[in-house]
Amino acid sequence: MIEKFKFYINHSMNDLRVNGQRTLFALLCIAVGVAAIVSLQTLGVMIQDTLTGNLRETNKGDIQFDNDLRFVFNSENIRPGRDGDFNFEEFESLGELVEKQAVDSGLLEIIEGTTVFGQSTRYFGERGREILAQWAEENISQAVKFTYGYQVVDIAAIFTNFGVGTIGELPRTNLRATNLTPIMIDSQTYPLVGEIRANDGTLLSDLFPTPNSIVLSDNVARNLRAEVGDSIRLSGIEDEFTVTGIVPTEVEAGFDSVLAGIFGFYYVDTSAIPLFGIEERVEKVYMALENPNDELIAQIAEQFEKDYPFLTFTTTLDVAERNQFVSDLLDQLLTVMGLVSLLLGSIGIVNTMQVVVRRRTLEVAVLKTIGLQANQVTMLFLVQAFIMGVIGSLFGIVLGWGLTFVIKGSAETLLGQTLPFRITPEPAITGLIVGALVTTVFGFLPTLSAGQVRPGIVLRPNDDIIPRTGLLRSLGALLIVIIALTIIAGGILGNPGLAFGVVIGTFFMAGFFYLVLQLLLWLTGKFFPAFGWIDLRLSLKAVLVGRRRGAFTLLALVVGVFSLSLVTLLADSANRAINQLVSTGLGGNVLIQTFGGGSTDTIQTILDEQEGVNNYTLTRLHQMDLVSVTKSDGTILTKDEINGMIMQNNGTLIDGIFTQITERDVTNNLPEVTFNAGNGRQLNADDAGQAVIVIPRDSRTDSANLQIGDVITLRANNNREYSFTLVGLSEAPTVITQPPTPYIPTGSVEGVQPFSVGVVLNINEDNIPELRNALSKIPGVFMIEARFLNIFINAILGQLTAMPILVTALSLIVGGVVIANSVALATIERRKEIAVMKTVGVQRERVLGMLLLENAIMGFIGGLLGVGLGLIGLAISISQLPGAGSIIPYGTAFLLMLMCVGIALVAAMTTAWGASGEKPLNVLRYE
């Protein structure tokens, strides 16, 4: 037995050496697949180390008390706490109950209507902090320390850039940073655990010599090109601040401070409270124990929840549980993507083994003539595949460690944390084992036919005679492959059921795409016109003849392109929607919103007096309720009767259409909508003050049989009824530009207090800061600049898509390598054909052109299917959005198609160049 294996190994190593180019491309296919697994698993280990590392530093202490409230619901009673069933009908009274308990306990103080959106502000007053300290002294048997996080602005103010200090300007560079998160701390006690140092090594506590000192995060300093010593202006503050330090962004970025990680933050000391013009309001209390342990922290949390069940708090145990969940989820996702990349690379292995078997039929016949059995021949090829898997995996491990450096930046962007690189044995061992096994498994099917070669070929050698494996033998081999892959995937994923589903799903999808690709290649080769161009005709003929291998090869490209195109197209379409919102939907460059409408006159006065205002339009949002619909024949249908008609068609209640009615100026800035034949018209200037209405058409309006001329009666919040004649049923508006709500002309309802008032205005950019300062003094009013909204959402999209795009790009790289391998094998097989063409006078450039043209056609077909599926996926994803067709990025899809052709051409060039330059006599002598 040992002698046989020695023979298998020696023979396989010799064959790998002799078939140098074929071996090289097969090893490359294995290497890139293993590299994907090793790099992604290594990244997963780095993420886990970071997320589950020093939890006390992450939580800024052992327990973090927040100013938010939490609730518990059950069937017997509504009481504050954590678990139970939610009852939406009792939410308002529950909120009042819990807020009352929080205030009565003395922990929190509440001020109504102080946030951007007019909500109440909860904070720990001096009494509340004393209560927490006293509770800790009575219930904790060891020394504790406290520090506090002070409220400057709420998250809505950061989002809208309407809060004090959310915009920073650097006069020296004339640059501006937006959506900044101000973090006000007691610099002498913050943080309780660990230490924060500036990039130059200075402790945070030493960076606040004056109240005007400010410490920037790395990303803010980078955007402003700021340096220590620079003076910075903050929005809403007259005094300038001096940069005294720059700290790494990750010290505050994370799941609890996503905006700080994306847009940046800065530290200021509590001594700067008078400069910000705010009161001392603590929104977070951090507590650290002298000698913490998990059991003690759990006991403290249990006791505190019992005493103060309404207050939100986070322990290091909670952080550990959350981070472990995220880490496990990311690790599983990254591992699956790596396994998919390896499976794609295995296509190249199958191609290689098929060529090896085809070219060694005479050798196999000789081996069987001297006594080798069919199973021994199969084992010989399996040993060769295993050796290739081991060697390719070793290369892949090294390549994977290098790839980790490339992709970890995207993971850091997503997590807002620095991921220290480290090499761990587990991913490398996994890559080696999985790479060798998958290579052997995928090399199994082609080697079955090698065992069926008959010795008679020695007497009539013909390289093209490849016996069929047989249906039963093939099905049995396929079953073995599925079982083997399920075991491999189950070992990686730790879930046999999921692994089996992934393997079966992959096989079915691969089979389906293989048939579709083969059909596309057949149709192209058979019916695509050559336009009298002989080179194109020959290339199409080659595509037709090699369609089986071509379809199998393009599978890898299609999967990679589909994944990349879906993510890219989704991000691009979202970006288009945002740009559409900015350019057409707002109708101006600034949006002002106020809740309740009580400040409308004040806002108008400010706008009328403000310099640089070109024009503005007011919209009022009313909350109303449908009473009845009077048809043209005088029939009156009540709301219940209409809902009954809709429910017969399994629709949703019509109430939702009329919950909000927009009262708006009909002379400008009307929604960009269309009206199909028979569905009426848009409002116009003649409708000003008239009782007319336009309603968005949908399944509910169709089921209710609403028609032009119907009279809609609505009840407003003043309990009065108003009737409107339906003049238009609009089709879907351009996405996001206007909410799909009915709208009526200004002045058609009198004495109704609007739920909110919006102002859309055009104003010169230079006058926006002055307007912001004026409006910031009005409670319940906020302002959004269109360009900042665009920047904000695009930054969020970039953060979310960076990692998926990079991971899917790995699959595309694997697909490119598989194509290069396939082209190499195809050109090696066609050396005789190329030599004959050159013998009859075809120049090298023309031969190369035909090879490239052939592969360009295949790349185009692969891109057509991959990008086409991406477009279909995108269309399904956004199908429910109004005006979805207008935001599909066809230009991006076209560029992705060109990229596919480019990948195919580059992959083909790697081997076609050398093949086209070989001398005919050298080829014909040996072929």
Coordinates of N, CA and C in Angstrom, one line a residue, residues 553-727:
T553 N -17.3 28.1 -17.0 CA -16.3 29.1 -16.5 C -17.0 30.4 -16.1
L554 N -18.0 30.8 -16.9 CA -18.6 32.1 -16.6 C -19.4 32.1 -15.3
L555 N -19.7 30.9 -14.7 CA -20.4 30.8 -13.5 C -19.8 31.7 -12.4
A556 N -18.4 31.6 -12.3 CA -17.7 32.3 -11.3 C -17.9 33.8 -11.5
L557 N -17.7 34.2 -12.8 CA -17.9 35.7 -13.1 C -19.3 36.2 -12.8
V558 N -20.3 35.4 -13.2 CA -21.7 35.8 -13.0 C -22.0 36.0 -11.5
V559 N -21.5 35.1 -10.6 CA -21.8 35.2 -9.2 C -21.1 36.5 -8.6
G560 N -19.8 36.6 -9.0 CA -19.1 37.8 -8.5 C -19.7 39.1 -9.0
V561 N -20.1 39.2 -10.3 CA -20.6 40.4 -10.9 C -22.0 40.7 -10.3
F562 N -22.8 39.6 -10.1 CA -24.1 39.8 -9.5 C -24.1 40.4 -8.1
S563 N -23.2 39.8 -7.3 CA -23.1 40.3 -5.9 C -22.6 41.8 -5.9
L564 N -21.6 42.0 -6.7 CA -21.0 43.4 -6.7 C -22.0 44.4 -7.3
S565 N -22.7 44.0 -8.4 CA -23.6 44.9 -9.0 C -24.8 45.2 -8.2
L566 N -25.3 44.2 -7.4 CA -26.5 44.4 -6.6 C -26.2 45.5 -5.5
V567 N -25.0 45.3 -4.9 CA -24.6 46.2 -3.8 C -24.4 47.6 -4.4
T568 N -23.6 47.7 -5.5 CA -23.3 48.9 -6.1 C -24.5 49.7 -6.7
L569 N -25.4 48.9 -7.3 CA -26.5 49.5 -7.9 C -27.5 50.0 -6.8
L570 N -27.6 49.3 -5.7 CA -28.5 49.8 -4.6 C -27.9 51.1 -4.0
A571 N -26.6 51.1 -3.8 CA -26.0 52.3 -3.3 C -26.2 53.5 -4.3
D572 N -26.0 53.2 -5.6 CA -26.1 54.3 -6.6 C -27.5 54.8 -6.7
S573 N -28.5 53.9 -6.7 CA -29.9 54.3 -6.8 C -30.3 55.1 -5.6
A574 N -29.8 54.7 -4.4 CA -30.1 55.5 -3.2 C -29.5 56.9 -3.3
N575 N -28.3 57.0 -3.9 CA -27.6 58.3 -4.1 C -28.4 59.1 -5.1
R576 N -29.0 58.5 -6.1 CA -29.8 59.2 -7.1 C -31.1 59.7 -6.5
A577 N -31.6 58.9 -5.6 CA -32.9 59.3 -4.9 C -32.6 60.6 -4.1
I578 N -31.5 60.5 -3.4 CA -31.1 61.7 -2.5 C -30.9 62.9 -3.4
N579 N -30.1 62.8 -4.5 CA -29.9 63.9 -5.3 C -31.2 64.5 -5.9
Q580 N -32.1 63.5 -6.2 CA -33.4 63.9 -6.7 C -34.2 64.8 -5.7
L581 N -34.1 64.3 -4.5 CA -34.7 65.0 -3.4 C -34.1 66.4 -3.3
V582 N -32.8 66.5 -3.4 CA -32.2 67.8 -3.2 C -32.5 68.8 -4.4
S583 N -32.5 68.2 -5.6 CA -32.6 69.1 -6.8 C -34.0 69.4 -7.1
T584 N -35.0 68.5 -6.9 CA -36.3 68.8 -7.3 C -37.4 68.7 -6.2
G585 N -37.1 67.8 -5.2 CA -38.1 67.6 -4.2 C -38.3 68.7 -3.3
L586 N -37.2 69.3 -2.8 CA -37.4 70.4 -1.8 C -37.9 71.7 -2.4
G587 N -37.5 71.9 -3.6 CA -37.8 73.1 -4.3 C -37.0 74.3 -3.8
G588 N -36.0 74.0 -3.0 CA -35.1 75.1 -2.5 C -33.9 74.4 -1.9
N589 N -33.0 75.3 -1.3 CA -31.8 74.7 -0.7 C -31.9 74.6 0.8
V590 N -33.0 75.0 1.4 CA -33.2 74.9 2.9 C -34.6 74.5 3.2
L591 N -34.8 73.6 4.1 CA -36.1 73.2 4.6 C -36.2 73.5 6.1
I592 N -37.3 74.2 6.5 CA -37.5 74.6 7.9 C -38.8 73.9 8.3
Q593 N -38.8 73.3 9.5 CA -39.9 72.6 9.9 C -40.2 73.0 11.4
T594 N -41.5 73.1 11.7 CA -41.9 73.4 13.1 C -43.1 72.6 13.4
F595 N -43.2 72.1 14.6 CA -44.3 71.3 15.0 C -45.3 72.1 15.8
G596 N -46.5 72.0 15.4 CA -47.6 72.7 16.1 C -48.0 74.0 15.3
G597 N -47.1 74.5 14.6 CA -47.5 75.7 13.8 C -47.6 77.0 14.5
G598 N -47.3 77.0 15.8 CA -47.5 78.2 16.6 C -46.4 79.3 16.3
S599 N -45.3 78.9 15.7 CA -44.2 79.8 15.4 C -44.2 80.3 14.0
T600 N -45.3 80.0 13.2 CA -45.3 80.3 11.8 C -45.1 81.8 11.6
D601 N -45.8 82.6 12.3 CA -45.7 84.1 12.1 C -44.3 84.6 12.4
T602 N -43.7 84.0 13.4 CA -42.3 84.4 13.8 C -41.3 84.0 12.7
I603 N -41.5 82.8 12.2 CA -40.6 82.4 11.1 C -40.8 83.2 9.9
Q604 N -42.0 83.6 9.5 CA -42.2 84.4 8.3 C -41.6 85.8 8.5
T605 N -41.7 86.3 9.7 CA -41.1 87.6 10.0 C -39.6 87.6 9.8
I606 N -39.0 86.5 10.3 CA -37.5 86.4 10.2 C -37.2 86.2 8.7
L607 N -37.9 85.4 7.9 CA -37.6 85.2 6.5 C -37.8 86.5 5.7
D608 N -38.8 87.3 6.1 CA -39.1 88.6 5.4 C -38.0 89.6 5.6
E609 N -37.4 89.5 6.8 CA -36.3 90.5 7.2 C -34.9 90.0 6.8
Q610 N -34.8 88.7 6.6 CA -33.5 88.1 6.4 C -32.9 88.4 5.0
E611 N -31.7 88.9 4.9 CA -31.1 89.1 3.6 C -30.7 87.8 2.9
G612 N -30.8 87.9 1.6 CA -30.4 86.7 0.8 C -31.5 85.8 0.5
V613 N -32.7 85.9 1.1 CA -33.8 85.0 0.8 C -34.4 85.4 -0.6
N614 N -34.4 84.5 -1.5 CA -34.9 84.7 -2.8 C -36.4 84.5 -2.9
N615 N -36.9 83.3 -2.3 CA -38.3 83.0 -2.3 C -38.5 81.9 -1.3
Y616 N -39.8 81.7 -0.8 CA -40.1 80.6 0.1 C -41.5 80.3 -0.1
T617 N -41.8 79.0 0.3 CA -43.2 78.5 0.2 C -43.5 77.8 1.6
L618 N -44.8 78.0 2.1 CA -45.2 77.4 3.3 C -46.1 76.2 3.0
T619 N -45.9 75.1 3.7 CA -46.8 74.0 3.6 C -47.3 73.7 5.1
R620 N -48.6 73.4 5.2 CA -49.1 73.0 6.5 C -49.7 71.6 6.5
L621 N -49.3 70.8 7.5 CA -49.7 69.5 7.6 C -50.8 69.3 8.6
H622 N -52.0 68.8 8.2 CA -53.2 68.7 9.0 C -53.5 67.2 9.3
Q623 N -53.9 67.0 10.5 CA -54.4 65.6 10.9 C -55.9 65.6 10.8
M624 N -56.4 64.8 9.9 CA -57.9 64.7 9.6 C -58.3 63.3 9.6
D625 N -59.7 63.2 9.6 CA -60.3 61.9 9.6 C -61.4 61.8 8.6
L626 N -61.5 60.8 7.8 CA -62.5 60.7 6.7 C -63.9 60.4 7.4
V627 N -64.8 61.2 6.9 CA -66.2 61.1 7.3 C -67.0 60.3 6.3
S628 N -67.1 60.8 5.1 CA -67.9 60.2 4.0 C -67.4 60.6 2.6
V629 N -67.9 59.9 1.6 CA -67.7 60.3 0.2 C -69.0 60.3 -0.5
T630 N -69.3 61.5 -1.1 CA -70.5 61.7 -1.8 C -70.3 61.5 -3.3
K631 N -70.9 60.5 -3.9 CA -70.7 60.2 -5.3 C -71.5 61.2 -6.2
S632 N -71.2 61.2 -7.5 CA -71.8 62.2 -8.4 C -73.3 62.0 -8.5
D633 N -73.9 60.8 -8.2 CA -75.3 60.6 -8.3 C -76.0 60.9 -6.9
G634 N -75.2 61.4 -6.0 CA -75.8 61.8 -4.7 C -75.7 60.7 -3.6
T635 N -75.2 59.6 -4.0 CA -75.1 58.5 -3.0 C -74.0 58.8 -2.0
I636 N -74.2 58.7 -0.7 CA -73.3 59.0 0.3 C -72.8 57.7 0.9
L637 N -71.5 57.5 0.9 CA -70.8 56.3 1.5 C -70.0 56.7 2.7
T638 N -70.4 56.1 3.8 CA -69.6 56.4 5.1 C -68.3 55.7 5.0
K639 N -67.4 56.1 6.0 CA -66.1 55.6 6.0 C -66.1 54.0 6.3
D640 N -67.0 53.6 7.1 CA -67.2 52.1 7.4 C -67.6 51.4 6.1
E641 N -68.5 52.0 5.3 CA -68.9 51.3 4.1 C -67.8 51.2 3.1
I642 N -67.0 52.3 3.0 CA -65.8 52.3 2.1 C -64.8 51.3 2.5
N643 N -64.5 51.2 3.8 CA -63.6 50.2 4.3 C -64.1 48.8 4.1
G644 N -65.4 48.6 4.1 CA -66.0 47.3 3.8 C -65.7 46.9 2.4
M645 N -65.8 47.9 1.4 CA -65.6 47.6 0.0 C -64.1 47.2 -0.2
I646 N -63.2 47.9 0.6 CA -61.8 47.7 0.4 C -61.5 46.3 1.0
M647 N -62.0 45.9 2.1 CA -61.7 44.7 2.8 C -62.2 43.5 1.9
Q648 N -63.2 43.7 1.1 CA -63.6 42.6 0.2 C -62.5 42.3 -0.8
N649 N -61.7 43.2 -1.1 CA -60.5 43.0 -2.0 C -59.2 42.7 -1.2
N650 N -59.4 42.4 0.1 CA -58.2 42.1 0.9 C -57.3 43.3 1.0
G651 N -57.8 44.5 1.0 CA -57.0 45.7 1.0 C -56.9 46.2 2.5
T652 N -56.1 47.2 2.6 CA -55.9 47.9 4.0 C -56.9 49.0 4.0
L653 N -57.2 49.5 5.3 CA -58.2 50.5 5.5 C -57.9 51.8 4.8
I654 N -58.9 52.5 4.4 CA -58.6 53.8 3.7 C -58.3 54.9 4.6
D655 N -58.4 54.7 6.0 CA -58.1 55.7 6.9 C -56.7 56.3 6.8
G656 N -55.7 55.4 6.4 CA -54.4 55.9 6.3 C -54.1 57.0 5.3
I657 N -55.0 57.0 4.2 CA -54.8 58.0 3.2 C -55.0 59.4 3.7
F658 N -56.1 59.6 4.5 CA -56.5 60.9 5.0 C -56.0 61.3 6.4
T659 N -55.1 60.5 6.9 CA -54.6 60.8 8.3 C -53.9 62.2 8.2
Q660 N -53.1 62.4 7.1 CA -52.4 63.7 7.0 C -52.8 64.3 5.7
I661 N -53.1 65.6 5.7 CA -53.5 66.4 4.5 C -52.6 67.6 4.5
T662 N -51.9 67.8 3.3 CA -51.0 68.9 3.2 C -51.7 70.1 2.6
E663 N -51.7 71.2 3.3 CA -52.3 72.5 2.7 C -51.1 73.3 2.2
R664 N -51.1 73.6 0.9 CA -50.0 74.2 0.2 C -50.3 75.2 -0.8
D665 N -49.3 76.0 -1.1 CA -49.4 77.0 -2.1 C -49.6 76.3 -3.5
V666 N -50.5 76.7 -4.3 CA -50.7 76.1 -5.6 C -50.1 76.8 -6.7
T667 N -49.4 77.9 -6.4 CA -48.8 78.7 -7.5 C -47.3 78.2 -7.8
N668 N -46.7 77.5 -6.9 CA -45.3 77.0 -7.2 C -45.0 75.8 -6.3
N669 N -43.9 75.1 -6.7 CA -43.4 74.0 -5.9 C -44.4 72.9 -5.7
L670 N -45.3 72.6 -6.7 CA -46.2 71.5 -6.6 C -45.5 70.2 -6.8
P671 N -46.0 69.1 -6.2 CA -45.4 67.8 -6.4 C -45.3 67.4 -7.9
E672 N -44.2 66.7 -8.2 CA -44.0 66.3 -9.6 C -44.7 65.0 -9.8
V673 N -46.0 65.0 -10.2 CA -46.8 63.8 -10.4 C -47.4 63.9 -11.8
T674 N -47.9 62.7 -12.2 CA -48.6 62.6 -13.5 C -50.0 62.1 -13.2
F675 N -50.9 62.3 -14.2 CA -52.3 61.9 -14.2 C -52.7 61.2 -15.4
N676 N -53.0 59.9 -15.2 CA -53.4 59.1 -16.4 C -54.8 59.6 -16.9
A677 N -55.2 59.2 -18.1 CA -56.4 59.6 -18.7 C -57.6 59.2 -17.8
G678 N -58.5 60.2 -17.6 CA -59.6 60.0 -16.7 C -59.4 60.2 -15.3
N679 N -58.2 60.5 -14.9 CA -57.9 60.7 -13.4 C -57.6 62.1 -13.0
G680 N -58.2 63.0 -13.8 CA -58.1 64.4 -13.4 C -56.9 65.2 -13.7
R681 N -56.6 66.2 -12.9 CA -55.5 67.1 -13.2 C -54.8 67.6 -12.0
Q682 N -53.7 68.3 -12.2 CA -53.0 69.0 -11.1 C -53.7 70.2 -10.7
L683 N -53.4 70.7 -9.4 CA -53.9 71.9 -9.0 C -53.2 73.1 -9.7
N684 N -53.9 74.2 -9.8 CA -53.3 75.4 -10.4 C -53.7 76.7 -9.7
A685 N -53.2 77.8 -10.2 CA -53.4 79.1 -9.4 C -54.9 79.4 -9.3
D686 N -55.7 79.0 -10.2 CA -57.2 79.3 -10.1 C -57.8 78.5 -8.9
D687 N -57.1 77.5 -8.4 CA -57.7 76.7 -7.3 C -57.4 77.3 -5.9
A688 N -56.7 78.4 -5.9 CA -56.3 79.0 -4.6 C -57.6 79.3 -3.7
G689 N -57.6 78.8 -2.5 CA -58.7 79.1 -1.6 C -59.9 78.2 -1.9
Q690 N -59.9 77.4 -3.0 CA -61.0 76.6 -3.3 C -61.0 75.2 -2.6
A691 N -62.2 74.6 -2.4 CA -62.3 73.4 -1.7 C -62.1 72.2 -2.7
V692 N -60.9 72.0 -3.1 CA -60.6 70.9 -4.1 C -59.4 70.1 -3.5
I693 N -59.2 68.9 -4.0 CA -58.2 68.0 -3.4 C -57.7 67.1 -4.5
V694 N -56.4 66.8 -4.3 CA -55.7 65.8 -5.2 C -55.3 64.7 -4.2
I695 N -55.6 63.4 -4.6 CA -55.3 62.3 -3.8 C -54.3 61.3 -4.6
P696 N -53.3 60.8 -4.0 CA -52.5 59.8 -4.6 C -53.3 58.5 -4.9
R697 N -53.2 58.0 -6.1 CA -54.0 56.8 -6.5 C -53.2 55.6 -6.0
D698 N -53.9 54.6 -5.4 CA -53.3 53.3 -5.1 C -54.4 52.3 -5.0
S699 N -54.1 51.1 -4.5 CA -55.1 50.0 -4.5 C -56.3 50.4 -3.6
R700 N -56.1 51.2 -2.6 CA -57.2 51.5 -1.7 C -58.2 52.5 -2.5
T701 N -57.7 53.4 -3.2 CA -58.6 54.3 -3.9 C -59.3 53.6 -5.0
D702 N -58.6 52.6 -5.6 CA -59.3 51.8 -6.7 C -60.4 51.0 -6.1
S703 N -60.1 50.3 -5.0 CA -61.1 49.4 -4.3 C -62.3 50.3 -3.9
A704 N -62.0 51.5 -3.4 CA -63.1 52.4 -2.9 C -63.8 53.0 -4.1
N705 N -63.3 52.8 -5.3 CA -64.0 53.4 -6.5 C -64.1 54.9 -6.4
L706 N -63.0 55.6 -5.9 CA -63.0 57.0 -5.9 C -62.9 57.5 -7.3
Q707 N -63.7 58.5 -7.7 CA -63.7 59.1 -9.1 C -63.6 60.6 -9.0
I708 N -63.2 61.1 -10.1 CA -63.1 62.6 -10.3 C -64.5 63.1 -10.1
G709 N -64.7 64.2 -9.3 CA -66.0 64.8 -9.0 C -66.6 64.3 -7.7
D710 N -66.1 63.2 -7.1 CA -66.6 62.8 -5.8 C -66.3 63.9 -4.8
V711 N -67.1 64.0 -3.8 CA -66.9 65.0 -2.7 C -66.5 64.3 -1.5
I712 N -65.3 64.6 -1.0 CA -64.7 64.0 0.2 C -64.9 64.9 1.4
T713 N -65.6 64.3 2.4 CA -65.8 65.1 3.7 C -64.9 64.6 4.7
L714 N -64.1 65.5 5.3 CA -63.1 65.2 6.3 C -63.4 66.0 7.6
R715 N -63.0 65.4 8.8 CA -63.2 66.1 10.0 C -61.8 66.4 10.6
A716 N -61.6 67.7 10.9 CA -60.4 68.2 11.3 C -60.3 68.2 12.8
N717 N -59.1 68.6 13.4 CA -58.9 68.5 14.8 C -59.7 69.5 15.6
N718 N -60.4 70.5 14.9 CA -61.3 71.4 15.7 C -62.7 70.9 15.7
N719 N -62.8 69.6 15.2 CA -64.1 68.9 15.2 C -65.1 69.5 14.2
R720 N -64.6 70.3 13.3 CA -65.4 70.8 12.2 C -65.2 69.9 10.9
E721 N -66.2 69.8 10.1 CA -66.2 69.0 8.9 C -65.9 69.9 7.7
Y722 N -65.1 69.5 6.7 CA -64.8 70.2 5.5 C -64.9 69.3 4.3
S723 N -65.6 69.8 3.3 CA -65.8 69.0 2.1 C -65.0 69.5 0.9
F724 N -64.4 68.5 0.2 CA -63.5 68.9 -0.9 C -63.9 68.1 -2.2
T725 N -63.9 68.7 -3.3 CA -64.2 68.0 -4.6 C -62.9 67.4 -5.1
L726 N -63.0 66.2 -5.4 CA -61.8 65.4 -5.9 C -61.6 65.8 -7.4
V727 N -60.4 66.5 -7.7 CA -60.1 66.9 -9.0 C -59.0 66.1 -9.6

